[in-house]
PDB file of C-alpha atoms in Angstrom:
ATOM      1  CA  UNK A 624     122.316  91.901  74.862  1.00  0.00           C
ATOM      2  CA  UNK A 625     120.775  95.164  76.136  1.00  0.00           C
ATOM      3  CA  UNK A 626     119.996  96.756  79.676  1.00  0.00           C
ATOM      4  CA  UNK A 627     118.346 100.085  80.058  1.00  0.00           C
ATOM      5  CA  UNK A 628     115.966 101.684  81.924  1.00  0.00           C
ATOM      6  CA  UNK A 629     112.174 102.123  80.964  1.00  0.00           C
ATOM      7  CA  UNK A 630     111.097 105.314  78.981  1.00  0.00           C
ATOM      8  CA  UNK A 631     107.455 105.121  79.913  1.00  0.00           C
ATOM      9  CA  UNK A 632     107.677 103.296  83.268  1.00  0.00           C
ATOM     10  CA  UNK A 633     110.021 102.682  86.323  1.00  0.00           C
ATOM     11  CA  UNK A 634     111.168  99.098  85.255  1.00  0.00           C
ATOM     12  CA  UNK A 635     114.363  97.790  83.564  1.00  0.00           C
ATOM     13  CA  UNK A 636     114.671  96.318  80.192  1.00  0.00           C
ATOM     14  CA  UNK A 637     116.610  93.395  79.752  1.00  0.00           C
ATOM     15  CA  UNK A 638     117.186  91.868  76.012  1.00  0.00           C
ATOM     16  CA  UNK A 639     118.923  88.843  75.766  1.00  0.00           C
ATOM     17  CA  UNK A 640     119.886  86.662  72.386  1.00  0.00           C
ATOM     18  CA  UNK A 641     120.887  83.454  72.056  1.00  0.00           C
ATOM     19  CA  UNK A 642     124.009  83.760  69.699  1.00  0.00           C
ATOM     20  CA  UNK A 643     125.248  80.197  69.528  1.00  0.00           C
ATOM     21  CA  UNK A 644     122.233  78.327  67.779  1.00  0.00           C
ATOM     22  CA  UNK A 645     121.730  75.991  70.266  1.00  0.00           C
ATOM     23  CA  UNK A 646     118.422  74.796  72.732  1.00  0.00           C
ATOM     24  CA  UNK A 647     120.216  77.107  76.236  1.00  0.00           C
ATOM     25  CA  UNK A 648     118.566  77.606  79.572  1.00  0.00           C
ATOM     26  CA  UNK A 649     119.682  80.571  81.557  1.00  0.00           C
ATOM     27  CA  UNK A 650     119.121  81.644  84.799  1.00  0.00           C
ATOM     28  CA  UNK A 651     118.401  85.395  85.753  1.00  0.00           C
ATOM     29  CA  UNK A 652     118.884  86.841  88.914  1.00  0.00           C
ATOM     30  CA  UNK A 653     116.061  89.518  89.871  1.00  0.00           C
ATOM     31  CA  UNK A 654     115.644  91.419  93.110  1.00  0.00           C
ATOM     32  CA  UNK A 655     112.951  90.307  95.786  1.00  0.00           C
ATOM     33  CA  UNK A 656     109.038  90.594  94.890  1.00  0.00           C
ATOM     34  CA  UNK A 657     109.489  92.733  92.034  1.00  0.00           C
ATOM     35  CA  UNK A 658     106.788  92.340  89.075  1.00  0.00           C
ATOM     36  CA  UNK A 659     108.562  90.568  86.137  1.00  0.00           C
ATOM     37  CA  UNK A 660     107.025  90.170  82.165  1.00  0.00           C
ATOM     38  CA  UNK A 661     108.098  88.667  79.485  1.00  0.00           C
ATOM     39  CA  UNK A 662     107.555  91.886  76.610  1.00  0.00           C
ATOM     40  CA  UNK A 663     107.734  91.768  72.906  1.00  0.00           C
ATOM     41  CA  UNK A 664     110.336  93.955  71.536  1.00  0.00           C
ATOM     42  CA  UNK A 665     108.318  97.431  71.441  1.00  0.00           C
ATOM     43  CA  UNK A 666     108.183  96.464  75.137  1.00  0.00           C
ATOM     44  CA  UNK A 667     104.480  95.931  75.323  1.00  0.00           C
ATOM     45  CA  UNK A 668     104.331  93.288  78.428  1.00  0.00           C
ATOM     46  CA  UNK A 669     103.146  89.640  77.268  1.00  0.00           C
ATOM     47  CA  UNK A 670     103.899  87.235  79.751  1.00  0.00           C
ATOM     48  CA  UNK A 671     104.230  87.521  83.541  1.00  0.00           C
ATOM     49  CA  UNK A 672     107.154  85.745  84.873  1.00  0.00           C
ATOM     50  CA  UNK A 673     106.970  84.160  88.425  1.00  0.00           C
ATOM     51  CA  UNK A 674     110.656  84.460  90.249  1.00  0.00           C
ATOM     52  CA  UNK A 675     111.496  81.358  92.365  1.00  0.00           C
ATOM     53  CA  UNK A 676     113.925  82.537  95.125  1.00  0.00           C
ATOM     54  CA  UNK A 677     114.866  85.681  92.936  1.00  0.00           C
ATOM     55  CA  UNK A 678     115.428  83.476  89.967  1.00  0.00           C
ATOM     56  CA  UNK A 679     113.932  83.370  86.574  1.00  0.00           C
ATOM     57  CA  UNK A 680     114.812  79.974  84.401  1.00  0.00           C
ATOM     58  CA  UNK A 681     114.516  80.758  80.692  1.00  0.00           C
ATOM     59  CA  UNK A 682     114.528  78.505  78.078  1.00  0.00           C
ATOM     60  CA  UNK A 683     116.038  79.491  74.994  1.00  0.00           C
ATOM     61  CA  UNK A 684     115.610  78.742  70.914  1.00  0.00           C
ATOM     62  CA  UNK A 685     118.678  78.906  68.465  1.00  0.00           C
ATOM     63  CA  UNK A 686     119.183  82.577  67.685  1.00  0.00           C
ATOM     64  CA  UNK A 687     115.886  83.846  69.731  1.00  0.00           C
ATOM     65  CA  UNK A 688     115.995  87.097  70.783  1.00  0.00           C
ATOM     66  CA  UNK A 689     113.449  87.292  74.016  1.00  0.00           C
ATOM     67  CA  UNK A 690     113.061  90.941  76.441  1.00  0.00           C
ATOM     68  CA  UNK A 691     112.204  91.131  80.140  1.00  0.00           C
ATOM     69  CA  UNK A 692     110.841  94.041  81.852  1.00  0.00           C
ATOM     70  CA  UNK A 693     111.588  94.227  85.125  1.00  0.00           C
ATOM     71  CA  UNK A 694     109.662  96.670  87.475  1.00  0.00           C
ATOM     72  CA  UNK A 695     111.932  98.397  90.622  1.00  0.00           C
TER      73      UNK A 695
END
């Protein structure tokens, strides 16, 4: 797991793994009406997220590594 702050923009980086090798959902807590992506792992934005009451549901692979930017 990783947290830091952008290099090229004024968002956080979140990295997350799944270590256990199993199917997980998680929940991640983001603050109010801020822009979320899913990004590949040079950071590059892929997906955008939609927050449901400041909450992101992600769904997990065994062992997948998966990185959010998250703009403040």
């Amino acid at each position: 797991e990783a947290f830091k702050k952008s290099e090229h923009e004024n968002a956080l980086i979140i990295r997350l793994v799944d270590n256990k090798g199993k199917l997980i959902d998680v929940i991640l807590t983001v603050p109010d009406h801020k822009k979320c992506f899913e990004t590949d792992l040079l950071e590059t934005e892929t997906n955008p997220l939609k927050a449901d009451n400041n909450k992101l549901k992600i769904s997990f692979k065994p062992f997948e590594i998966k990185t959010f930017k998250i703009y403040t």
